[in-house]
XYZ file of C-alpha atoms in Angstrom:
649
model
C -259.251 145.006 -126.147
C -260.576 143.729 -129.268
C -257.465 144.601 -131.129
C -255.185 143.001 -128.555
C -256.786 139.866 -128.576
C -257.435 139.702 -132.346
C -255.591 141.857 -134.419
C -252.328 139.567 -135.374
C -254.516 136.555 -136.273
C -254.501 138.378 -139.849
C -251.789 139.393 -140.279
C -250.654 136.660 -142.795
C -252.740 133.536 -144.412
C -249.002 131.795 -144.851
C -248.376 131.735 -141.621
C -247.466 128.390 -140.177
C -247.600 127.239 -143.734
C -250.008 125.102 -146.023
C -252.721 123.325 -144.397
C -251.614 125.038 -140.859
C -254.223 126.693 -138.731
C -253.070 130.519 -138.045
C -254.648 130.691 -134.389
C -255.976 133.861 -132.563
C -253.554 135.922 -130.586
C -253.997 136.396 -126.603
C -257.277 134.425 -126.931
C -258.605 130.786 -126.325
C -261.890 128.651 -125.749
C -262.989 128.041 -122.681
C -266.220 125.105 -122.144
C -266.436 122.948 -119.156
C -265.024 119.402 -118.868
C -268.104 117.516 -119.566
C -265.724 114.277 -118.547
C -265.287 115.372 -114.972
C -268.940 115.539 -114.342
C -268.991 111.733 -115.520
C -268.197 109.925 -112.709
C -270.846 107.190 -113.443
C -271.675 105.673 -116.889
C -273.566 102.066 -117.407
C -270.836 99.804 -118.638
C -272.901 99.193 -121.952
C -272.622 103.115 -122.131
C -269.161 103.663 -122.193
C -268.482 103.393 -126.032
C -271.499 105.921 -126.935
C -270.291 107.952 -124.395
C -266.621 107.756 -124.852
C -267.095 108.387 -128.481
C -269.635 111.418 -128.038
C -267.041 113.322 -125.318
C -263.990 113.138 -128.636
C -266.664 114.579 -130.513
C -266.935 117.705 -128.029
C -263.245 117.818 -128.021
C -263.845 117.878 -131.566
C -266.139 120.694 -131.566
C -264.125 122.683 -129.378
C -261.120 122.213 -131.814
C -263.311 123.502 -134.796
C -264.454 126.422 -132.591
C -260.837 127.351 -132.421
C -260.059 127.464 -135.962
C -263.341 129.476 -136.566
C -261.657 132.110 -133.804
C -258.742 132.560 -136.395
C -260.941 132.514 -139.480
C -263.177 135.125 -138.001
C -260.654 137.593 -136.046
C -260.850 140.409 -139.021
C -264.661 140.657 -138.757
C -264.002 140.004 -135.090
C -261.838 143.124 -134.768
C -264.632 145.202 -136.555
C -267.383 143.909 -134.733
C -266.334 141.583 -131.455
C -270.300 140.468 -131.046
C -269.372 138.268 -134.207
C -266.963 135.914 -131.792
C -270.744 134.813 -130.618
C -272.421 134.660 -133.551
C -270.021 132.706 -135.767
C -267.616 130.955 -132.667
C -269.911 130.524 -129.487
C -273.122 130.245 -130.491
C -272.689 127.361 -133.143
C -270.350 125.595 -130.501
C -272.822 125.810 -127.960
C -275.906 124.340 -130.391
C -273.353 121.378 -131.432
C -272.291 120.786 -127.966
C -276.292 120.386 -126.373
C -276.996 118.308 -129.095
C -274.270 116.098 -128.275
C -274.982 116.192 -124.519
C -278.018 115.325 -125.083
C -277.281 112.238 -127.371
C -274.637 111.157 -124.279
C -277.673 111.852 -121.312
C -279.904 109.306 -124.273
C -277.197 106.857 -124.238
C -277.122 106.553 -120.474
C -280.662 106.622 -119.763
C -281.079 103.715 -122.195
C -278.711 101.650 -120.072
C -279.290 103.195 -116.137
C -280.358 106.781 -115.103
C -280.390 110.123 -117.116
C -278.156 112.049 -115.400
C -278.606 115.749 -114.250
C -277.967 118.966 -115.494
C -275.526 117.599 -118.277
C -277.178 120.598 -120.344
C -275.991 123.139 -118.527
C -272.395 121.963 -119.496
C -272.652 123.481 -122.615
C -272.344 126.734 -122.152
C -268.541 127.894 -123.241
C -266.606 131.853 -123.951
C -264.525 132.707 -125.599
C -261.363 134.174 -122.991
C -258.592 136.262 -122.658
C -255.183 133.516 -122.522
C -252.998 135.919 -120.540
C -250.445 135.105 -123.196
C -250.422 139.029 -124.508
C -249.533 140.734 -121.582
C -247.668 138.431 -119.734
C -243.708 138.773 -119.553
C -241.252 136.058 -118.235
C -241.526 136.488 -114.193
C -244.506 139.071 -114.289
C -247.162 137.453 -111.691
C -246.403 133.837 -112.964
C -245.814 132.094 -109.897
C -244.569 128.901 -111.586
C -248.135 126.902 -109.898
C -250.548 128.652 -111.161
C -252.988 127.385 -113.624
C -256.281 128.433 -115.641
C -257.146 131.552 -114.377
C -254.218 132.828 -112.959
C -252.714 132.485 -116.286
C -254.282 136.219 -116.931
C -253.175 137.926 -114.258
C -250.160 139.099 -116.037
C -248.607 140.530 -112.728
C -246.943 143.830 -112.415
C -245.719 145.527 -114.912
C -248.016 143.413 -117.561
C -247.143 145.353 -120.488
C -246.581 143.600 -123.948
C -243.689 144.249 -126.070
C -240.487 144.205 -124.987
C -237.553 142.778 -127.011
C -239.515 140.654 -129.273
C -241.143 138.501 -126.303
C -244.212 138.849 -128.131
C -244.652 136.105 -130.565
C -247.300 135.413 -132.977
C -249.967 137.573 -131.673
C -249.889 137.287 -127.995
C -250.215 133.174 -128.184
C -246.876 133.024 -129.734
C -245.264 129.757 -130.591
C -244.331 128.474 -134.536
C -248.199 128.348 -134.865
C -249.367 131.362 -132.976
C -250.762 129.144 -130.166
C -248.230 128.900 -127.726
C -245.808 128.988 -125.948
C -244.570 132.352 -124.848
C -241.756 133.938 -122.801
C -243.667 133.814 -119.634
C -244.156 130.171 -119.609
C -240.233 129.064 -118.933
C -238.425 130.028 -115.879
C -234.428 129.546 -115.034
C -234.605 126.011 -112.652
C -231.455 127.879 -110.866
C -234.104 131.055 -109.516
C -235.904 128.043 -107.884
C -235.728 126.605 -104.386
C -235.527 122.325 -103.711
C -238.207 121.341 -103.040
C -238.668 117.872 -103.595
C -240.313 116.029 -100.164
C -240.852 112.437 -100.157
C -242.727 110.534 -97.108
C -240.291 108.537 -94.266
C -241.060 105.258 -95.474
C -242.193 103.474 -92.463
C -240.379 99.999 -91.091
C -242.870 98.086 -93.120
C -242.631 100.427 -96.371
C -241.709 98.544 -99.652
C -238.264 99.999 -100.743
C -237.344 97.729 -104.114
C -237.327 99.148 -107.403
C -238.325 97.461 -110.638
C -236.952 98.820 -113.953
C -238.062 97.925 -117.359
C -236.194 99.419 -120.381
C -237.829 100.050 -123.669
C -236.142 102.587 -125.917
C -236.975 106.119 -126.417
C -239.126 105.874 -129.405
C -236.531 104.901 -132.158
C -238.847 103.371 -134.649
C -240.638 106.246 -134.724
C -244.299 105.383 -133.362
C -246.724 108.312 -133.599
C -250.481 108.817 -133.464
C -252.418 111.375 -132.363
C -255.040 108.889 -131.163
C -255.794 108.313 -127.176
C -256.931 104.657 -127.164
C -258.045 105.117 -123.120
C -259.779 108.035 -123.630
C -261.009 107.778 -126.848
C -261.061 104.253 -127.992
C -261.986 104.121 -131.408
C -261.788 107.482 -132.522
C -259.086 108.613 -134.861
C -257.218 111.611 -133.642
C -259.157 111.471 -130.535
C -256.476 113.160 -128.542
C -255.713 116.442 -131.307
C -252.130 116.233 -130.641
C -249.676 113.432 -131.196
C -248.059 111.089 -128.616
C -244.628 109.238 -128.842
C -245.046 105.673 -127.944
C -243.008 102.896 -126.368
C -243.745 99.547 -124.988
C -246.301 98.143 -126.925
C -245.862 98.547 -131.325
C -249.982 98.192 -131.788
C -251.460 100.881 -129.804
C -253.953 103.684 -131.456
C -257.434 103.972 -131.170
C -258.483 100.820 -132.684
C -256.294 98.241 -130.614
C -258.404 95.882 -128.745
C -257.378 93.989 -125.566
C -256.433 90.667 -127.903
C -254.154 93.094 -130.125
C -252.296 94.682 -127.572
C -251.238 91.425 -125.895
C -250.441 89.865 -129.325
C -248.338 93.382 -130.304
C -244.509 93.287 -130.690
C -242.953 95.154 -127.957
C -240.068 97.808 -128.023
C -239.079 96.512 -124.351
C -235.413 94.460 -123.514
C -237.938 92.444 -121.516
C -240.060 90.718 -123.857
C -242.610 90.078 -120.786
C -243.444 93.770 -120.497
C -245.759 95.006 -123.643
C -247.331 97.377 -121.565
C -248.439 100.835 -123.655
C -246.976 104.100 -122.380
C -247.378 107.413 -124.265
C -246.964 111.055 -123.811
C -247.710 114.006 -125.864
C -244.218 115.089 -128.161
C -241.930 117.584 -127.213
C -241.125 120.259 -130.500
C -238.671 122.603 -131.039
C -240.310 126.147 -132.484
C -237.482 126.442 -135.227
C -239.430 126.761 -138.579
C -239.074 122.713 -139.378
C -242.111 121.232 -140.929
C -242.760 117.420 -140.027
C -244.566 115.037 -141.699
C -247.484 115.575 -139.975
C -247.814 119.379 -140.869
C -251.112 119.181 -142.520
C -252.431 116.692 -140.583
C -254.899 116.325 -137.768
C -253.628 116.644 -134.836
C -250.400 117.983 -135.883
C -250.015 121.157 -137.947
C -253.697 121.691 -139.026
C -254.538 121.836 -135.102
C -251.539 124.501 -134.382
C -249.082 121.273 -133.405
C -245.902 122.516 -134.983
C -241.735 122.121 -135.694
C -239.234 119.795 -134.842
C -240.423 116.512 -133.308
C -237.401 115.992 -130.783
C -236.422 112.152 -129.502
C -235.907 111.735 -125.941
C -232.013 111.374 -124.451
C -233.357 108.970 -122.481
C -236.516 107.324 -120.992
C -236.296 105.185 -117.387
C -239.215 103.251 -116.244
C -239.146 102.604 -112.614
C -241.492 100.745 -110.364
C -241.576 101.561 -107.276
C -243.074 100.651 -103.757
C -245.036 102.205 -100.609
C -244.189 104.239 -98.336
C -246.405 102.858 -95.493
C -246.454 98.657 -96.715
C -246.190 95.980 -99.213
C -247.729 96.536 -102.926
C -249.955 94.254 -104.359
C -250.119 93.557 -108.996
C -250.850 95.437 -111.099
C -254.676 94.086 -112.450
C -253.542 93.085 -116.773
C -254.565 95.878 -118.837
C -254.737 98.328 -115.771
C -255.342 101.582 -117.635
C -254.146 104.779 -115.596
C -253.733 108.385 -116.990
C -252.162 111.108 -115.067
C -251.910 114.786 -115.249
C -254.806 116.580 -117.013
C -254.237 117.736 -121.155
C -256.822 120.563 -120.338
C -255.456 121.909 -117.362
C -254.782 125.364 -118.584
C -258.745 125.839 -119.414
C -259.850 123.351 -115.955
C -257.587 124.431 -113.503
C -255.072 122.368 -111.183
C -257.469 119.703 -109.789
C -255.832 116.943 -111.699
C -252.640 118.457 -112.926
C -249.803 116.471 -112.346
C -247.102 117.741 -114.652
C -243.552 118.138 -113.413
C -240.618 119.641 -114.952
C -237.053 120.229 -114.159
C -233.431 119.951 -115.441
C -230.191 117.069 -114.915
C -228.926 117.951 -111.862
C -231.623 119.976 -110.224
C -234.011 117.122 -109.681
C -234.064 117.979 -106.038
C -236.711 121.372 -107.662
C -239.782 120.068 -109.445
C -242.009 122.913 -111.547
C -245.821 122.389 -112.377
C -246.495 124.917 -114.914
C -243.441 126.335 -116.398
C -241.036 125.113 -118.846
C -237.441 125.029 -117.060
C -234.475 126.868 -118.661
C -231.295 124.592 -117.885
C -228.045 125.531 -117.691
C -225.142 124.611 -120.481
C -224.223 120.908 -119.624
C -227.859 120.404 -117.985
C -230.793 118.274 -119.695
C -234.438 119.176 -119.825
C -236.508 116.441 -117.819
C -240.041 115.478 -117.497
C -241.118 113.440 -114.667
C -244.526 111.052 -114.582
C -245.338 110.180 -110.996
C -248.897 108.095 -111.747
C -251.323 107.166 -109.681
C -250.222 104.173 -107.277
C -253.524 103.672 -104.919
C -255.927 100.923 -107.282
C -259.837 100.704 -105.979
C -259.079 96.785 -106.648
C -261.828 96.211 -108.797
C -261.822 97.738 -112.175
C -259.384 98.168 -114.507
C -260.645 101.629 -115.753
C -263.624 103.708 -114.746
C -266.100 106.280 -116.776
C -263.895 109.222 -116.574
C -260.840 107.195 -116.627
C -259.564 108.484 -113.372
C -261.788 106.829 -110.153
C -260.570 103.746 -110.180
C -257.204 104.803 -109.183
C -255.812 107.048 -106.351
C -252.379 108.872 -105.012
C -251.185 108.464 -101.732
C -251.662 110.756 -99.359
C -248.264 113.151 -97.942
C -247.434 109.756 -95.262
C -248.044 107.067 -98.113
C -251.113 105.918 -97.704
C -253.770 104.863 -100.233
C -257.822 106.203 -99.205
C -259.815 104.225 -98.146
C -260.833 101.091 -99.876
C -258.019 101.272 -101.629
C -254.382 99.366 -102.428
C -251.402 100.480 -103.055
C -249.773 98.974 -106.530
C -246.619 99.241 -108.239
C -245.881 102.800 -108.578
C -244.742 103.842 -112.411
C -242.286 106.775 -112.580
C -241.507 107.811 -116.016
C -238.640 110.145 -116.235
C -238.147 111.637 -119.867
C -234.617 113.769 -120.717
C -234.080 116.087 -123.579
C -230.978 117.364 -125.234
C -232.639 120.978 -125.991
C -230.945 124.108 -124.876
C -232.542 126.514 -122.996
C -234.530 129.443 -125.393
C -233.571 132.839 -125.925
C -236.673 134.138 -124.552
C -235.487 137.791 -125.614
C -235.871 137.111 -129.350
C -238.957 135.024 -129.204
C -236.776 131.819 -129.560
C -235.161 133.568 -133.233
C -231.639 132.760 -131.881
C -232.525 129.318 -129.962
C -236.217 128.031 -130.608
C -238.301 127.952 -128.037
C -239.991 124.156 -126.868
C -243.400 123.092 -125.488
C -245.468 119.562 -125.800
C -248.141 119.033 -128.231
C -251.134 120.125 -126.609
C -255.125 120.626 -127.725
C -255.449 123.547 -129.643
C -257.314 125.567 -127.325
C -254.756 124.899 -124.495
C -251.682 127.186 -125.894
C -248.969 123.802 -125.140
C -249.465 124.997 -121.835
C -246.388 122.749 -119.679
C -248.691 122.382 -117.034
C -251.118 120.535 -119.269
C -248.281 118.022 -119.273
C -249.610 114.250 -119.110
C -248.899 110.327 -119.529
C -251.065 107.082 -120.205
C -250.222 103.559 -119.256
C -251.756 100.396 -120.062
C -250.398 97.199 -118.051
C -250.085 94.367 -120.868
C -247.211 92.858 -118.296
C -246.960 89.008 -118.413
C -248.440 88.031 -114.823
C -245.197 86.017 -114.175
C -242.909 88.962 -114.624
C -245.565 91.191 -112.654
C -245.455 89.079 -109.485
C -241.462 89.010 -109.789
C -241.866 92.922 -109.734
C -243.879 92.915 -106.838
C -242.010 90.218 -105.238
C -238.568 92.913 -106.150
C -240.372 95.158 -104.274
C -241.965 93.884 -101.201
C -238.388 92.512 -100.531
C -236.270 95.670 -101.360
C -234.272 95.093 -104.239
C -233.342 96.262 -107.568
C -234.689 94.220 -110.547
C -235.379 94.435 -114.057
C -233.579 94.023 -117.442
C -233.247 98.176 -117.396
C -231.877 98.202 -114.022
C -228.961 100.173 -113.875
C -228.645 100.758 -118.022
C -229.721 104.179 -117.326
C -231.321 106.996 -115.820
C -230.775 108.192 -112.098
C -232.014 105.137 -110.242
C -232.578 105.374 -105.927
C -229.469 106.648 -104.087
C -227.068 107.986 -107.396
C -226.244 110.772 -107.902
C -226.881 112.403 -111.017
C -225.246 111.514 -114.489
C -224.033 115.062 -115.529
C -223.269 118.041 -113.795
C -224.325 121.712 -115.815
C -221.295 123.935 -116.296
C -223.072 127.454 -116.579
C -226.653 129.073 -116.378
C -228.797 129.102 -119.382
C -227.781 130.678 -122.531
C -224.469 131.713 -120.750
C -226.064 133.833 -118.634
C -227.206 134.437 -115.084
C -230.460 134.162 -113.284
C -231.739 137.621 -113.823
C -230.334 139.235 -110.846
C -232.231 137.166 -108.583
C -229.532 135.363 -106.475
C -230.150 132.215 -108.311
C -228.893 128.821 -106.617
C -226.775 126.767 -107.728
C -227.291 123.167 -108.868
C -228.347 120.774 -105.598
C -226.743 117.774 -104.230
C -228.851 115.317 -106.140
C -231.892 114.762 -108.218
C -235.276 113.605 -106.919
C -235.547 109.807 -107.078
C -237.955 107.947 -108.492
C -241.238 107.967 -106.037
C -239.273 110.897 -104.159
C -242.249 113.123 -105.342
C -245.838 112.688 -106.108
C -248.665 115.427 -106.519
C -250.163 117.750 -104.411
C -250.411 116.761 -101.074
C -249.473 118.824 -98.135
C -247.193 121.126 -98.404
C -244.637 122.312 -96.346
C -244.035 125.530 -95.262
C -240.390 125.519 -96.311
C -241.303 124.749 -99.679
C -243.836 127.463 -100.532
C -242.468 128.652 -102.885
C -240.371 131.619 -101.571
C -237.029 132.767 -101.906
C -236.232 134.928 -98.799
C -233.980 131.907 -97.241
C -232.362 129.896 -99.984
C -230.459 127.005 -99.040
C -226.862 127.349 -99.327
C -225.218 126.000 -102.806
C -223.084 122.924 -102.367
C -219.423 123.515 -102.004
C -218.776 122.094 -105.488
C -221.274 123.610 -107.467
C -220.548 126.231 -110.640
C -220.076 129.449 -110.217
C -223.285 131.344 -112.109
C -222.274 134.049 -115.006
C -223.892 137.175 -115.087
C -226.518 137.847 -118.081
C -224.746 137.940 -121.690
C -226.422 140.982 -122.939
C -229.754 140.861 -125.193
C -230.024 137.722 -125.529
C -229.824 136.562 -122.051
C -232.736 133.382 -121.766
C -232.900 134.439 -117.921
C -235.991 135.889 -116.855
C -236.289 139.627 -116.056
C -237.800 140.558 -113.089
C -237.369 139.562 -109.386
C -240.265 137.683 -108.828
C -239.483 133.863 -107.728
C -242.170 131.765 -109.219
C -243.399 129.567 -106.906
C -243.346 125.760 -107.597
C -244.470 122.536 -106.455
C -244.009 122.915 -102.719
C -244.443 118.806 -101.719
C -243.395 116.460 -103.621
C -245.134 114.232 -101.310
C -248.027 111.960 -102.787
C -250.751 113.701 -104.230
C -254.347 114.341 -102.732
C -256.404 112.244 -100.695
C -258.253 110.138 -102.949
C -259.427 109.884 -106.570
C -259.179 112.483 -108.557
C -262.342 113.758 -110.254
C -262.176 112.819 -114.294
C -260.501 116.130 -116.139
C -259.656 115.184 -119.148
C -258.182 111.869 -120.791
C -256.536 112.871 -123.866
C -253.191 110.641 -124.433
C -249.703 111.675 -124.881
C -246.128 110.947 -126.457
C -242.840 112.849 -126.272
C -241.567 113.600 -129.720
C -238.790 112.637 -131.959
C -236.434 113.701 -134.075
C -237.937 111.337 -136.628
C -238.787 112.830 -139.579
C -241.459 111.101 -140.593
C -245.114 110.634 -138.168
C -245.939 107.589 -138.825
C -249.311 105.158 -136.756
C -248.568 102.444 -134.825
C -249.743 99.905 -137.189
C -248.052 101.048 -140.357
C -244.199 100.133 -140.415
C -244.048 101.108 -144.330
C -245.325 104.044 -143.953
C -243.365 105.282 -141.222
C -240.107 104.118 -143.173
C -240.946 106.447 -146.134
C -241.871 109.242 -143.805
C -238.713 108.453 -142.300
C -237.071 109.533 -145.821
C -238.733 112.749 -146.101
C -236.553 115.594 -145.668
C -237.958 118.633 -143.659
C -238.638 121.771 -145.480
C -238.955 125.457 -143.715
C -241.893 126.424 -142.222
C -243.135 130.024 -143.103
C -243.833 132.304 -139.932
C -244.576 135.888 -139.673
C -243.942 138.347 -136.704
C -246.381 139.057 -134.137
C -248.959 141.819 -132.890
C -245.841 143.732 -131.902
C -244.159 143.669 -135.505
C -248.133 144.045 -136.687
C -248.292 147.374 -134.950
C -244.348 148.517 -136.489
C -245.833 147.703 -140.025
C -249.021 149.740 -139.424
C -247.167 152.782 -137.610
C -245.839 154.256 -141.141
C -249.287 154.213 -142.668
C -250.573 155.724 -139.643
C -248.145 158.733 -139.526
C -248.572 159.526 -143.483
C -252.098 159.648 -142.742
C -251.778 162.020 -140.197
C -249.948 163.963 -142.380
C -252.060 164.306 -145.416
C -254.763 165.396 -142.788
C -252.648 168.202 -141.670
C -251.693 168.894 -145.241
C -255.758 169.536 -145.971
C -256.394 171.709 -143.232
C -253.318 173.610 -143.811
C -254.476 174.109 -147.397
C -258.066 174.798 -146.518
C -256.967 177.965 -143.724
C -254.190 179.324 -146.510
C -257.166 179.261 -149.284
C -259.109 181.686 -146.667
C -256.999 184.150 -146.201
């Protein structure tokens, strides 16, 4: 065990090259999300405490690092992962928790068993023995992550990559987090709006990140800490957002938008290509020092639609409404506030929570951020960043004591071809978002940030656009699939030229979901649980699927359907507990990582070409390299004894 989950992570100190954290193989940290617990903080709290929960994240990043450092004495001796990981992570973390229980009692109550949250292990990922297919049912999250399924072994045909974690930086991803969108069923639901339901859409268009705006600060969750979010974030909207920006900068900033009303901030973590490139940010924080790696890739295309309720009119937007959704820790937490969604150009109509989708040729990858649409009407954030806003329930409706808002639906598309998960991504690279360390770039740790610096005019004409059905906006129509098209582009063949694995894969649907068509988690029908004993029949014009082009077929093995998001009806019931608030940004193609205040710099990082990244095999080649010394050994001990019995006769 100890070899499997340590043994590559020392294999090569130039791994991931200079500066670059080599992580551990088929491990990761696991500590509870003190956030979640902090439902309540005194107002004059909030900065100690905001600023004391980055330094956890903080600890919990160094603790990860120290994993790496420490996997050859940890293969020796695997009671060293306590004394030189866990046990120094847990003495940092109850002095912190105890500074944050000081800072509270100060201003209100101490609160309760914070101590007890310090406690953290050190945890098998899952990553080593899981293959593409093998018990990943395409919802699961956290601990389901290392169940590995049947058939569990590692190896085959280079799937293995760096260690067990795999990925550019040995942290992720691996084979077993993508699955072929064709081997899944539609299952995008949306709620009957009702006769009094709120049908207009809104659009605002603001680029896809062309000047190049990175940070790997999270100025909701941790305002005023740099890289409180250890992982960087593309940024559009609002040209003055990192972790320093007050409420008076923000609504001063430039804006990227057509609409010079809207300088609302929205960010997402970047998406990166695992291809060997090294970006600017390489030996940074929050980029390559903290296992972030390879090509920064720039959206296609980004659409920002508002849309309305199901059940009623909306009401604005409060200025400088903050509102994160998804959870960047989701992989270590578990579902509860997940909210990632993932799927490909023309099969919108099947959503998937915790895999990375491989698209047929012609077919884009797309992300899709359904936020939070229910607001408690009163604050404009809240001490875990989450309570003060809601989803609707499966029907449209907002819990109680709350309204329903504007609802922001981000949809992000990328021009990256499905991986050649057979290779490891050698012949096509594979892709995953920038992620904490300690969460492996997980997709289901997929998540967005928003911060409403509308003008109030322009917000009321949104609502008004709604409450009265129609289509506004300057972006309206300029791109994206708006409510009732049809989608842009049709694929032409299944991923990589191949087929879906033999498992009767469908072909691409109708239509894509439309904006609001899905939310989170709320009820979920029976026809959409996942399984693949009754697909729906293709559409008459759909492409015929080839069968799998030898080796280096991307599709899945195995003939396991995962299962996915079976209702894409409005999430939950209420307000989701706090999880955790790091920010994101899809990526670019940029170069050069530049800060959101610093238009120089990111113009000479901008004329930095990118240089080849080192990287090394995995456990798998590990074990090839070892097996010759191994066998001569063997033979010189055969040699001895061989010599030994002919000297005594």
């Amino acid at each position: 065990m100890a070899a499997n989950v340590y043994a590559s992570a020392t294999e090569d100190d130039a791994v991931g090259g200079a500066g670059q954290a080599r992580v551990l193989g088929g491990a990761t940290i696991d500590c509870p999300d003190v956030a979640t617990n902090l439902t309540t903080v005194p107002e004059k709290a909030r900065p100690d405490v905001d600023k004391e929960l980055a330094a956890l994240d903080e600890q919990i990043a160094q603790a990860y690092q120290r994993l790496g450092e420490s996997a050859q004495a940890i293969q020796q001796d695997p009671g060293v992962a306590d004394d030189k990981v866990i046990d120094p992570l847990e003495e940092e973390r109850s002095a912190t928790l105890e500074r944050i229980a000081a800072a509270m009692e100060e201003e209100g109550d101490r609160p309760e068993g914070l101590g007890e949250l310090a406690d953290c292990s050190v945890r098998d990922s899952g990553n080593a023995s899981a293959q593409p297919g093998d018990g990943q049912d395409g919802n699961s999250q956290a601990g389901d992550q290392g169940e590995g399924g049947e058939g569990g072994e590692n190896g085959g045909d280079g799937q293995d990559q760096g260690g067990g974690n795999g990925g550019q930086a040995g942290n992720g991803p691996v084979a077993a987090d993508f699955v072929d969108i064709q081997s899944v069923q539609p299952n995008v639901v949306k709620p009957d709006p009702t006769a009094d339901a709120s049908k207009g859409t809104f659009v605002s268009s603001c680029g896809v990140n062309e000047n190049g705006l990175f940070n790997s600060d999270n100025v909701i969750a941790a305002p005023g800490v740099a890289n409180g979010a250890h992982h960087f974030h593309d940024y559009i909207g609002n040209q003055a957002t990192n972790a320093f920006s007050s409420d008076d900068q923000l609504a001063a900033a430039d804006t990227s938008c057509e609409d010079q009303g809207d300088k609302s901030s929205y960010y997402w973590p970047v998406l990166r290509l695992q291809n060997g490139t090294e970006e600017q940010d390489a030996n940074s924080p929050g980029g390559g020092i903290e296992g972030n790696v390879g090509e920064i890739v720039t959206p296609k295309e980004v659409t920002l639609t508002f849309v309305g309720n199901p059940q009623g009119e909306v009401t604005a937007m409060p200025r400088l409404l903050r509102i994160i959704t998804g959870d960047a820790k989701s992989f270590v937490n578990g579902p509860a506030n997940a909210n990632a969604s993932w799927s490909c150009t023309g099969f919108e109509d099947r959503q998937l929570e915790d895999k990375y989708p491989l698209c047929p040729q012609g077919s884009d990858v797309v992300r899709t951020f359904d936020f939070q649409s229910c607001w408690d009407g009163r604050n404009t954030d809240s001490a875990n960043h989450r309570t003060h806003m809601a989803f609707m329930d499966a029907r449209g409706n907002c819990p109680s004591g709350f309204t329903p808002v504007p609802q922001l639906v981000q949809r992000i598309v990328y021009d990256v071809d499905a991986p050649s998960l057979n290779d490891g991504g050698a012949t096509t690279p594979l892709f995953a978002v920038d992620s904490f360390p300690e969460q492996l770039h997980k997709p289901g740790t997929d998540h967005g940030d928003f911060i409403n610096v509308f003008d109030e005019d322009l917000m009321q004409e949104m609502v008004d656009c709604i409450n009265s059905g129609r289509t506004c906006g300057v972006g309206a129509g300029d791109g994206g699939e708006q409510p009732g098209e049809d989608p842009k582009e049709e694929p032409t063949e299944a991923p990589g030229g191949g087929g879906n694995g033999g498992n009767g894969a469908e072909q691409p649907g109708d239509g894509a979901a439309q904006p609001g068509d899905k939310g989170g988690k709320g009820d979920k029908p029976g026809a959409g649980d996942g399984s693949q004993e009754n697909p729906s029949e293709p559409p008459a014009d759909a492409p015929a699927t080839e069968e799998p082009a030898g080796d280096d077929a991307t599709t899945p093995p195995g003939d396991k359907q995962p299962e996915v998001r079976a209702s894409a009806a409005p999430k939950g019931d209420g307000a989701a507990g706090a999880g955790n608030q790091q920010g994101d940004a899809v990526g670019q193609e940029t170069p050069g990582i530049g800060t959101a205040t610093d238009d120089a710099g990111r113009q000479a990082a901008a004329a930095d070409a990118t240089e080849p990244q080192t990287v090394s095999g995995g456990l798998a080649e590990t074990g090839a390299q070892l097996w010759p010394a191994a066998a001569g050994a063997v033979l010189v001990i055969a040699g001895f004894v061989l010599l030994r019995r002919v000297r005594r006769t």
